[in-house]
Short mmCIF file of C-alpha atoms and ligand atoms in Angstrom, two decimals:
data_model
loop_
_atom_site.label_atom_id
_atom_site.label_comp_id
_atom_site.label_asym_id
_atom_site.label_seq_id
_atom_site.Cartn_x
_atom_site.Cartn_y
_atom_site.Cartn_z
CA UNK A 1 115.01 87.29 75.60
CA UNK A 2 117.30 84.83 76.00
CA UNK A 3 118.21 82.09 73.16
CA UNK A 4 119.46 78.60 74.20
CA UNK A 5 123.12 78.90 74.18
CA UNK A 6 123.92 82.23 74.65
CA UNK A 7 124.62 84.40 77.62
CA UNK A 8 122.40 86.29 79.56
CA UNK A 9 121.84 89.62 79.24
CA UNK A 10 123.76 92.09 82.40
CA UNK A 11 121.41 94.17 83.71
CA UNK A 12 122.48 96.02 87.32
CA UNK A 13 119.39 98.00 89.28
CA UNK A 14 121.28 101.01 91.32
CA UNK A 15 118.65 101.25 94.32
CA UNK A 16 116.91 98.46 96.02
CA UNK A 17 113.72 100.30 96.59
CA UNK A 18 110.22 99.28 95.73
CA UNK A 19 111.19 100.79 91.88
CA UNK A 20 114.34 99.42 91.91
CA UNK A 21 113.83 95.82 93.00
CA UNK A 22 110.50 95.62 90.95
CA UNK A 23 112.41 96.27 88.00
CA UNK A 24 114.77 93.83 89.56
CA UNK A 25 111.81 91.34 89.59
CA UNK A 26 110.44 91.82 85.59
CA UNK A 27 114.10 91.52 84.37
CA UNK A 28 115.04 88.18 85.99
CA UNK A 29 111.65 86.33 85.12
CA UNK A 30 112.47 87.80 81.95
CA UNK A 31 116.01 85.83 81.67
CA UNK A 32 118.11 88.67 82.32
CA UNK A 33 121.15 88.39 84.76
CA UNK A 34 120.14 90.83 87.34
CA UNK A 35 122.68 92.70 90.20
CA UNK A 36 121.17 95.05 92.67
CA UNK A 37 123.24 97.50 93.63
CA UNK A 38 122.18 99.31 96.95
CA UNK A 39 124.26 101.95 99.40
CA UNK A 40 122.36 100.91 102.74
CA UNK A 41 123.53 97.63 104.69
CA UNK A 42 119.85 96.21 103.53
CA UNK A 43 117.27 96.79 101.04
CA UNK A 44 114.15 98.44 100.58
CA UNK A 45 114.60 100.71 104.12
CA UNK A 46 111.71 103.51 102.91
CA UNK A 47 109.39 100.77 102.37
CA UNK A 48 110.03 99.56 105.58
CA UNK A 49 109.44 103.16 107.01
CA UNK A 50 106.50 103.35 104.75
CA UNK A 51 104.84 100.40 106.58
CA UNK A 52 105.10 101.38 109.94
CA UNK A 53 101.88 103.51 110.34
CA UNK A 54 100.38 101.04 107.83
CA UNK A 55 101.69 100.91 104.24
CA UNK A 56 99.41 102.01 101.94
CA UNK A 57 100.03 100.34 98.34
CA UNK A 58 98.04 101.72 96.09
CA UNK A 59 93.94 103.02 96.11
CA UNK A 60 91.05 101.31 94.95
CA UNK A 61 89.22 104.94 93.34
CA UNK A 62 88.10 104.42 89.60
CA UNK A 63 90.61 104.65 87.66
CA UNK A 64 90.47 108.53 86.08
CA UNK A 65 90.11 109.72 89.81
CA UNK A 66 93.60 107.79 90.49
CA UNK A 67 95.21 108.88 87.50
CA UNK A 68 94.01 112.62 88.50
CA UNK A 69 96.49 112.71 91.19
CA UNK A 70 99.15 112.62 89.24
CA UNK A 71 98.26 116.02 88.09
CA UNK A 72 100.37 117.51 84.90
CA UNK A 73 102.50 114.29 84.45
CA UNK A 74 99.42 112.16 84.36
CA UNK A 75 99.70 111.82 80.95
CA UNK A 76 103.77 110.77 81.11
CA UNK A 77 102.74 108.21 83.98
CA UNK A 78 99.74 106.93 82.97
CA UNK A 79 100.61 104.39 80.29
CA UNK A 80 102.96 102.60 83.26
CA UNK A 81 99.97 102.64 85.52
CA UNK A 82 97.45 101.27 83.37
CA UNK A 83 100.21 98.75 82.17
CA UNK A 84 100.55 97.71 86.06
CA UNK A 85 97.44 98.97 87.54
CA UNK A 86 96.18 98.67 91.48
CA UNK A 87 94.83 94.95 90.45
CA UNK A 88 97.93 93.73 89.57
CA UNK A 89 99.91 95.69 92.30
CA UNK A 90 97.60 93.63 94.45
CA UNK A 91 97.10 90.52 93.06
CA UNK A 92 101.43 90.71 93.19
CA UNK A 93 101.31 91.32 96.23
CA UNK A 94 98.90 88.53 97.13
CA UNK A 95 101.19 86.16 95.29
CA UNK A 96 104.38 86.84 97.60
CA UNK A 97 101.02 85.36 100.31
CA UNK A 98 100.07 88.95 101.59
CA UNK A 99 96.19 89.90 100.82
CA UNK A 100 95.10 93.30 100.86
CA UNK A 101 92.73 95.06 101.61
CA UNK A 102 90.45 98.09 101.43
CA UNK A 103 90.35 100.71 104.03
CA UNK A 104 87.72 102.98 104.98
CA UNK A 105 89.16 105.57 103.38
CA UNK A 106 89.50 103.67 99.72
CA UNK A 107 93.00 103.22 100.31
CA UNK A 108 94.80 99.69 99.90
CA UNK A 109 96.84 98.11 102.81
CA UNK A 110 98.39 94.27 102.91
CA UNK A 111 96.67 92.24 105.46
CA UNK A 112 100.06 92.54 107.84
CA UNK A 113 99.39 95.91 107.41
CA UNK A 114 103.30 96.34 107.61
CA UNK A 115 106.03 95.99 104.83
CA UNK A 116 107.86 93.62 106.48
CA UNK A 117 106.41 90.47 105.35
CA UNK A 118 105.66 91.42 102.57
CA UNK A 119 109.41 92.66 101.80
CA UNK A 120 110.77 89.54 103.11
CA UNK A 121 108.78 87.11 100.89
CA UNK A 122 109.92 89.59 98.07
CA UNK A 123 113.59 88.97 98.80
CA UNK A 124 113.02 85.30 98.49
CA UNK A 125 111.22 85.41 95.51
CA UNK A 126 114.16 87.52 94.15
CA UNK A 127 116.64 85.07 95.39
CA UNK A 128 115.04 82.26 93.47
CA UNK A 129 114.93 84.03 90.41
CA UNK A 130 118.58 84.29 90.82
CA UNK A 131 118.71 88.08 91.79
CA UNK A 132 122.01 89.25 92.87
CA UNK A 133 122.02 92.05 95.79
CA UNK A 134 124.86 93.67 96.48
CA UNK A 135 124.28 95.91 99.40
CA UNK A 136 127.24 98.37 100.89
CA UNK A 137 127.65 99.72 97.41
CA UNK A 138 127.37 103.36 96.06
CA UNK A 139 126.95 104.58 92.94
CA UNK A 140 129.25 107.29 92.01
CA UNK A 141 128.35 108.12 88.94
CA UNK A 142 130.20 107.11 85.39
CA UNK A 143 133.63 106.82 85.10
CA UNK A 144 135.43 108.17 82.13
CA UNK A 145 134.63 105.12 80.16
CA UNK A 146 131.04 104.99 80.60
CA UNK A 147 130.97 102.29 83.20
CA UNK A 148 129.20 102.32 86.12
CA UNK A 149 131.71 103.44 89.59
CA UNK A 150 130.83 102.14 92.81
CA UNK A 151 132.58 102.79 96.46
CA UNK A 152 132.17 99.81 98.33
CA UNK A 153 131.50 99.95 102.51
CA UNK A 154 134.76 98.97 102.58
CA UNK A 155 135.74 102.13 100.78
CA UNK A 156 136.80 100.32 97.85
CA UNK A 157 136.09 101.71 94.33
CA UNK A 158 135.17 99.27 91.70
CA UNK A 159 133.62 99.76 88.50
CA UNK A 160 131.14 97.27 86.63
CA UNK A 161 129.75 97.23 82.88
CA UNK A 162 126.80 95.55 81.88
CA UNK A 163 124.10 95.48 78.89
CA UNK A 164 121.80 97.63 80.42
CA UNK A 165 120.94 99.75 83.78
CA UNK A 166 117.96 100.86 85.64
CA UNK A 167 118.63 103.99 88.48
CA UNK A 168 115.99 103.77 90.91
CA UNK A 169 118.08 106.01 93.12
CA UNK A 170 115.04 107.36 94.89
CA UNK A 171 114.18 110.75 96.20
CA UNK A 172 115.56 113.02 98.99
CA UNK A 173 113.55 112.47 101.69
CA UNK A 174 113.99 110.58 105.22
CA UNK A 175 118.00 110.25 103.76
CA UNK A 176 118.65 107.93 106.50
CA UNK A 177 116.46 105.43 104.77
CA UNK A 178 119.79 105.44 102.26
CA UNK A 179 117.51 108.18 99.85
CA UNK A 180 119.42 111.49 99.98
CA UNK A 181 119.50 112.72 96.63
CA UNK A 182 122.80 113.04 95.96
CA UNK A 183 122.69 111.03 92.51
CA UNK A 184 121.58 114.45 90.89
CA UNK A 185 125.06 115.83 90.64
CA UNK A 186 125.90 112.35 88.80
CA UNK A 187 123.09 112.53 86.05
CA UNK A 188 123.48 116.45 85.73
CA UNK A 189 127.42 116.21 85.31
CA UNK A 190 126.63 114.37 82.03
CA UNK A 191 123.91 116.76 80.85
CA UNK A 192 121.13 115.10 82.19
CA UNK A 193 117.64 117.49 82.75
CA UNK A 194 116.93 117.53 86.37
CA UNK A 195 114.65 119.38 88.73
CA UNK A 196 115.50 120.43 92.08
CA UNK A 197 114.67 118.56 94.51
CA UNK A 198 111.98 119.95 96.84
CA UNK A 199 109.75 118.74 99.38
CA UNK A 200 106.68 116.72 98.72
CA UNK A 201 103.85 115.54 100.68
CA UNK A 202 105.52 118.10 103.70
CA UNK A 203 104.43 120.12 106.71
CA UNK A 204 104.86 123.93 106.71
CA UNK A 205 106.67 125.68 109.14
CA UNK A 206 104.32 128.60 110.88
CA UNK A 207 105.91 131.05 113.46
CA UNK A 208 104.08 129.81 116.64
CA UNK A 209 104.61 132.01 119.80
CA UNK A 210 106.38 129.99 123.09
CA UNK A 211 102.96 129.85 125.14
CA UNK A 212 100.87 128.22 122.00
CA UNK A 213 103.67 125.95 121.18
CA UNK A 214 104.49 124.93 124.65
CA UNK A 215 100.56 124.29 125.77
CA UNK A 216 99.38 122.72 121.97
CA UNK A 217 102.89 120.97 120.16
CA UNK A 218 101.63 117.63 119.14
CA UNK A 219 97.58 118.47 119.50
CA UNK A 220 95.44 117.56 116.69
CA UNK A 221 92.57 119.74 115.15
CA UNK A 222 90.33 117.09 114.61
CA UNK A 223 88.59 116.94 111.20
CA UNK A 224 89.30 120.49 110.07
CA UNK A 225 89.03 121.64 106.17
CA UNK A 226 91.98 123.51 104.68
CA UNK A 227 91.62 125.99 101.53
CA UNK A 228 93.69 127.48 99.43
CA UNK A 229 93.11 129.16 96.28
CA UNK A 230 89.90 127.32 95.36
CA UNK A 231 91.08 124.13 96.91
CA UNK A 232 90.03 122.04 99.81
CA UNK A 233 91.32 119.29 101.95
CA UNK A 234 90.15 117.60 104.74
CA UNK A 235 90.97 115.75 107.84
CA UNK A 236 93.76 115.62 111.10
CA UNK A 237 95.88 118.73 110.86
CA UNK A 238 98.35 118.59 113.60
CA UNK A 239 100.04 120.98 115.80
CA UNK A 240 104.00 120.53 115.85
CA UNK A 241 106.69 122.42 117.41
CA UNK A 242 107.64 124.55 114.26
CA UNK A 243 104.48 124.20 112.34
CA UNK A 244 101.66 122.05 110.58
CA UNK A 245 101.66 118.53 109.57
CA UNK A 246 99.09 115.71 108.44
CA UNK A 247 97.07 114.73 105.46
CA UNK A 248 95.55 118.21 104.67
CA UNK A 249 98.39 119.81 104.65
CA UNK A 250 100.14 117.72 102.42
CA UNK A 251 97.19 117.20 99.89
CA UNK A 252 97.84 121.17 99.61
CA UNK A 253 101.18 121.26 99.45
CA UNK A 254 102.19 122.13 96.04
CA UNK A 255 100.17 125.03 95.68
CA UNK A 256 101.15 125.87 99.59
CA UNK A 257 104.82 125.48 98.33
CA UNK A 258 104.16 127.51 94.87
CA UNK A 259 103.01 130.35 96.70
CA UNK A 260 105.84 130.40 99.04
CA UNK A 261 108.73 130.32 96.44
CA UNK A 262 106.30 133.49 95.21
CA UNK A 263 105.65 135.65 97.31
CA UNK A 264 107.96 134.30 100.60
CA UNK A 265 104.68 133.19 102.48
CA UNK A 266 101.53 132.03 101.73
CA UNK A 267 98.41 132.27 104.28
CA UNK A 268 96.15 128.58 104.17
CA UNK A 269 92.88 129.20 105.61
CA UNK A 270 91.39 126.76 108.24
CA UNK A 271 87.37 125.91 108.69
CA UNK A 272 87.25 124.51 111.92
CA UNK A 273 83.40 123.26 111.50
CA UNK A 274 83.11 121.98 107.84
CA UNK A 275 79.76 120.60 107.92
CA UNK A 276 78.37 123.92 109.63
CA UNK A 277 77.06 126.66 107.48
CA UNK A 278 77.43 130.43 109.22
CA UNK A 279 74.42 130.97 110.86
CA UNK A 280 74.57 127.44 112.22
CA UNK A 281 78.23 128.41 113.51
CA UNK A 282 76.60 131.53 114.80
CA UNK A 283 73.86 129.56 116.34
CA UNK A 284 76.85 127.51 118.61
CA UNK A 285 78.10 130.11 119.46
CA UNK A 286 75.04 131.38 120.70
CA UNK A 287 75.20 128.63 124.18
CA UNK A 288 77.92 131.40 125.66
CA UNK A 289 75.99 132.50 128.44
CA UNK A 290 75.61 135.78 129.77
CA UNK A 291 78.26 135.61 132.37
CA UNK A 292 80.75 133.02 130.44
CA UNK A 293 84.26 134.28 130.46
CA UNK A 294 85.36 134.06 126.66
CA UNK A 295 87.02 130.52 127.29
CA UNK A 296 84.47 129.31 128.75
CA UNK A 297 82.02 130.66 125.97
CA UNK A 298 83.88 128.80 123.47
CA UNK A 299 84.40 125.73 125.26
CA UNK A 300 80.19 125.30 125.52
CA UNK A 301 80.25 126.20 121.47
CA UNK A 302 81.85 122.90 121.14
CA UNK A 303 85.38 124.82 120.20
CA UNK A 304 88.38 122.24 121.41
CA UNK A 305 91.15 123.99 123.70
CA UNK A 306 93.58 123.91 120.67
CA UNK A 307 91.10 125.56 118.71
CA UNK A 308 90.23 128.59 121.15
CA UNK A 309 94.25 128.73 121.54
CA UNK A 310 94.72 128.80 117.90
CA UNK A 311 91.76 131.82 117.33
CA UNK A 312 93.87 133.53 120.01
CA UNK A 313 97.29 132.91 118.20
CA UNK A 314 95.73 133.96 115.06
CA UNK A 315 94.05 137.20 116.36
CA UNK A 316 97.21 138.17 118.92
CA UNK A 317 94.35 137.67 121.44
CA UNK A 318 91.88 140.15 120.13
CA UNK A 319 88.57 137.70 119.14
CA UNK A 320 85.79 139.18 117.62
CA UNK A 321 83.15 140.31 120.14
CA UNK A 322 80.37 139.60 117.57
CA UNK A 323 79.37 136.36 117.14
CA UNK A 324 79.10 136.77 113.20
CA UNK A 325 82.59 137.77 113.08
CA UNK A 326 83.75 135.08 115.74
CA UNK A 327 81.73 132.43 113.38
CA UNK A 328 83.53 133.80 109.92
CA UNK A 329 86.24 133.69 111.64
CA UNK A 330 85.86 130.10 112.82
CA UNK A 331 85.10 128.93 109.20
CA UNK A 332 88.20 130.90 107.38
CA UNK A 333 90.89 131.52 110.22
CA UNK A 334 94.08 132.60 108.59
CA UNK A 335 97.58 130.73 108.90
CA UNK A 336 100.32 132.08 107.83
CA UNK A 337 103.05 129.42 106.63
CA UNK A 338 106.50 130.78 105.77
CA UNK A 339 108.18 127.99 104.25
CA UNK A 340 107.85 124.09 103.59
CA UNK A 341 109.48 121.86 106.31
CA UNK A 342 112.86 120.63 105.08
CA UNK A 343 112.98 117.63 102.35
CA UNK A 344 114.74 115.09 105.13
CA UNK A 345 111.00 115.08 106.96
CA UNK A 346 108.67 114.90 103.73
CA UNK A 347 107.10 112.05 102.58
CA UNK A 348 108.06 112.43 99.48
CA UNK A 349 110.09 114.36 96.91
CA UNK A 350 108.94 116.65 94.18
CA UNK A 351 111.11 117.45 91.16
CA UNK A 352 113.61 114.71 89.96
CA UNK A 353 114.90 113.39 86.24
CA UNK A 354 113.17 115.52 83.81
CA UNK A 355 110.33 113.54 82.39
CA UNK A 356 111.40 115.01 79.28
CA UNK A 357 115.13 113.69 78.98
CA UNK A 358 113.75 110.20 79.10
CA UNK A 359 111.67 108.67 76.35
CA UNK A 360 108.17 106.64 76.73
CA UNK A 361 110.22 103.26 78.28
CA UNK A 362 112.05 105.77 80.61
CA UNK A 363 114.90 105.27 78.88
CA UNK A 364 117.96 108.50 79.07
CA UNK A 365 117.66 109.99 75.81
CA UNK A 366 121.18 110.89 76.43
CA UNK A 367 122.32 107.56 77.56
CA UNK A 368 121.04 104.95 75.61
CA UNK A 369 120.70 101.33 77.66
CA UNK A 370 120.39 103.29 81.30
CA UNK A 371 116.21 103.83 82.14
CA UNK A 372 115.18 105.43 85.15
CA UNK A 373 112.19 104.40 87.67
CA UNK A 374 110.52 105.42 90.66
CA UNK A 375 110.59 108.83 92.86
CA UNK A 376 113.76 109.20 91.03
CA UNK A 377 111.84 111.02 88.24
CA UNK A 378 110.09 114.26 88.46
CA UNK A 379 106.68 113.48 89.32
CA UNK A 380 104.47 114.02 92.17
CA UNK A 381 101.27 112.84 94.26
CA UNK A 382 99.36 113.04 97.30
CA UNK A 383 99.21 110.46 100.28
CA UNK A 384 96.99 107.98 99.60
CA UNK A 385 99.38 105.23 97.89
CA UNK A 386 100.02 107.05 94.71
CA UNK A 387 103.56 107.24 95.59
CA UNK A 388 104.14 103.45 95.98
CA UNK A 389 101.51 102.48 92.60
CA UNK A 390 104.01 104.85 90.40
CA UNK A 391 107.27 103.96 91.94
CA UNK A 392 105.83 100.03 91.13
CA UNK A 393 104.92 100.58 88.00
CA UNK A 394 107.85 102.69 86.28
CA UNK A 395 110.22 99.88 87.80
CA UNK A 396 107.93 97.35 85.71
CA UNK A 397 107.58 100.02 82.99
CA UNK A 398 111.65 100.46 83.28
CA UNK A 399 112.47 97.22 83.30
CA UNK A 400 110.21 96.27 80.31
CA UNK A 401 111.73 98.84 78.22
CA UNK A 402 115.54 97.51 79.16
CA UNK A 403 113.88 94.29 77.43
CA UNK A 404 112.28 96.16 74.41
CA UNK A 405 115.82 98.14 74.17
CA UNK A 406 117.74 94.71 74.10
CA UNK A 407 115.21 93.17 71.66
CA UNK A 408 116.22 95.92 69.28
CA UNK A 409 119.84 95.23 69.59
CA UNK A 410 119.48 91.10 68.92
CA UNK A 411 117.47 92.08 66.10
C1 FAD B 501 107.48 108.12 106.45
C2 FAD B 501 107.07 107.72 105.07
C3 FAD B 501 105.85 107.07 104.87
C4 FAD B 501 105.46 106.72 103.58
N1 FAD B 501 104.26 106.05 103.42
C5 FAD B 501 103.84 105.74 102.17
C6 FAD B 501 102.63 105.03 101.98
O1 FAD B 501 101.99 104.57 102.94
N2 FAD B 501 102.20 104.84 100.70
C7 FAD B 501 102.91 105.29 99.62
O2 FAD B 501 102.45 105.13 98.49
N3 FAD B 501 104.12 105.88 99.78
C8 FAD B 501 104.59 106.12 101.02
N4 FAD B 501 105.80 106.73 101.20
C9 FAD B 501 106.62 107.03 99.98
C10 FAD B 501 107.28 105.77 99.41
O3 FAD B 501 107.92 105.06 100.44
C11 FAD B 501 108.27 106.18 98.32
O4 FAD B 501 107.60 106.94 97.34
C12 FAD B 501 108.89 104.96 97.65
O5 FAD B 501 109.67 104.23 98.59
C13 FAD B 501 109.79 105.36 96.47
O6 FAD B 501 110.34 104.22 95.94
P1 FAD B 501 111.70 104.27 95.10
O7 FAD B 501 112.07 102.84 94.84
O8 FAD B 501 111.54 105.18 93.96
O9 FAD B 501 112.76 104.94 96.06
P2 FAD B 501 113.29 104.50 97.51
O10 FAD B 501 112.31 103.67 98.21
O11 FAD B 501 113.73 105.75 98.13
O12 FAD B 501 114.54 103.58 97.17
C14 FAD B 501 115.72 104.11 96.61
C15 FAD B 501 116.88 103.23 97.02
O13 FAD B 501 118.05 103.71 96.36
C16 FAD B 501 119.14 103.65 97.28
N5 FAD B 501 120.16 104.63 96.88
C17 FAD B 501 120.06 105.98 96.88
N6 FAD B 501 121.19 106.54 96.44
C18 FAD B 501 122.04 105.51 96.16
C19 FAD B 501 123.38 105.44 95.65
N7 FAD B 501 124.08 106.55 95.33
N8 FAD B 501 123.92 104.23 95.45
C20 FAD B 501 123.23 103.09 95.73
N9 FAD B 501 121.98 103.10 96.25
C21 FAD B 501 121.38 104.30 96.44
C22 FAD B 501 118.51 104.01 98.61
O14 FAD B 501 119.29 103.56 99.70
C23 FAD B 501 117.16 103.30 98.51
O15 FAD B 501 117.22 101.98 99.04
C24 FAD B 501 106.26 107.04 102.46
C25 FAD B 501 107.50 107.65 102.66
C26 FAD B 501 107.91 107.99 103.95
C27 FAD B 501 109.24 108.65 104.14
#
């Protein structure tokens, strides 16, 4: 990109984030002069809360069944994906010295299982390849000249030009991790499409009474199925103070959070015995013997304390005498939700830059030279490292059309 003799090409990353500092990455192998511009004391903090219950990179499923996730902007993200797939995610990955490898579940882990290593040999690579970071600094927007505006930790506000820019800014969730969304009034000020903001990935908030919340807060129901409107989910749901949480639930979440913004509340039904058919439901519950107390009935049917508590939440205490009705009950038990948990405790965000005010390198239509990467951009996925694969490869698909765009200009 670069001819003998002349200057580098300026290109600043706002956001040091997995998007941000891939971009960061493909930019400065690519000659480019590269500042990264981040608000937070340190970079890449989500990652780093990513990787504490194990950080999950990306997932090995064929390739249609991964691109499936990304539901109705599949066909917006997909080109990025296939251009930096899960094999070179990982094989990247193993070149900053962390394997990976393949969970149970299909899902792809490094072998520290953590993001800590992995981030730190990151920041060295990036430091050899002549990467400047310049933490402490927060974008503010465009000043009246179309320069970049920054407020320093020092509460000093500077300004900085450059060839080119790549926002990686992020979503709204965990905002202590430096993510809080507030980059939205920035990029609508100047006309910009974006959607609101909303929880992604998110527990619901259900109206538990004292006595079950007290006795169950923090109790799993253990391999449970969750439906809702012809879909299914499976795994850990868990108990919380104000609702449910866990991998189900978040798999159904945008439907769950459709419904809501419908109709003010949305009821997710629970199977508590997936692999069980009714009769063979009705068959458990057939152990109760004659002079069982109802507890005590349930308990020999195999039914866990938090699930007899839950039947009893459910039912304001009036269970089924019949065990037909107990055992429908038991395979469809009703739960109302009345509204998503707030965005600061999702995993993720949904809504973002309009996929439609960028074109196919993710470049502002409306701002020619600034791209945009990462959870930034109005997409959404399940759990299952979808998130991380598409915020990696729209900061390589970013950054690669900052090059195309300069190409164009040398021409
Ligand atoms: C608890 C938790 C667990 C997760 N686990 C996984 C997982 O296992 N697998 C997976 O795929 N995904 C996981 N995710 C999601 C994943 O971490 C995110 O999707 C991913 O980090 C998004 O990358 P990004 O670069 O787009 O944004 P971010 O990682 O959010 O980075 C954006 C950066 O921009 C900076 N920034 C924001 N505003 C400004 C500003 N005005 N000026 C300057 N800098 C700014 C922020 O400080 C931040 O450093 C998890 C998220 C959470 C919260």
């Amino acid at each position: 990109m670069t001819d003998p003799g002349t200057a580098p090409r300026r290109v600043s990353v706002v956001g040091g984030g997995p998007a941000g500092l891939m971009a960061a990455e493909v930019l400065a192998r690519a000659g480019a002069a590269v500042t990264v511009f981040e608000r937070m004391p340190t970079v890449g903090r989500k990652l780093q809360v990513a990787g504490r219950g194990g950080l999950n990179l990306t997932h090995s499923e064929p390739r249609a069944a991964l691109l499936e996730r990304y539901g109705p902007t599949r066909p917006r993200l997909a080109p990025a994906i296939e251009r930096f797939d899960p094999a070179a995610l990982r094989a990247w990955c193993e070149g900053l010295g962390e394997g990976t490898f393949v969970g149970s579940s299909g899902r792809v882990f490094p072998d520290g299982f953590r993001a800590t290593a992995l981030l730190r040999a990151w920041l060295r690579r990036l430091d050899g390849l002549g990467v400047e970071v310049r933490t402490r600094h927060t974008w503010l927007g465009w000043d009246a000249d179309g320069a970049m505006a920054f407020q320093t930790g020092e509460g000093a506000h500077v300004v900085v030009t450059g060839d080119a820019w790549v926002l990686a800014l992020g979503g709204a969730s965990w905002p202590r991790t430096g993510s809080d969304g507030a980059w939205v009034a920035h990029l609508t000020g100047i006309g910009v499409d974006v959607a609101p903001l909303r929880p992604a990935n998110c527990g619901f908030v259900v109206g538990w009474s004292d006595v079950f919340r007290g006795r169950f807060a923090g109790t799993p129901l253990k391999d449970v199925a969750l439906r809702h409107r012809g879909a299914t989910s499976r795994g850990d749901v868990v108990v919380t103070d104000h609702g449910i949480e866990g991998g189900p639930v978040y798999a159904l979440a945008p439907g769950l959070r459709d419904a809501i913004d419908v109709a003010g509340e949305v009821h997710v039904r629970i199977d508590l015995f997936p692999d069980a058919d009714p009769p063979t439901v009705v068959a458990r519950l057939g152990r109760r013997r004659p002079k069982d107390s109802m507890a005590t009935g349930l308990g020999r049917a195999g039914l866990a304390p938090v699930v007899v508590g839950l039947l009893r939440e459910v039912t304001g205490n009036r269970l089924p005498a019949g065990t037909g009705d107990l055992a429908r009950l038991l395979k469809a038990l009703p739960v109302r939700l009345d509204a998503p948990m707030g965005i600061d405790r999702a995993i993720s965000t949904a809504g973002g830059v309009s996929l439609d005010a960028v074109d196919h390198r993710f470049m502002l239509r409306d701002r020619p030279g600034t791209f945009v990467a990462g959870e930034m951009l109005d997409w959404e996925a399940p759990t299952g490292g979808y998130l991380l694969q598409a915020a990696f490869s729209t900061g390589v698909a970013a950054a690669e059309g900052v090059l195309d765009w300069l190409s164009t200009l040398d021409a």
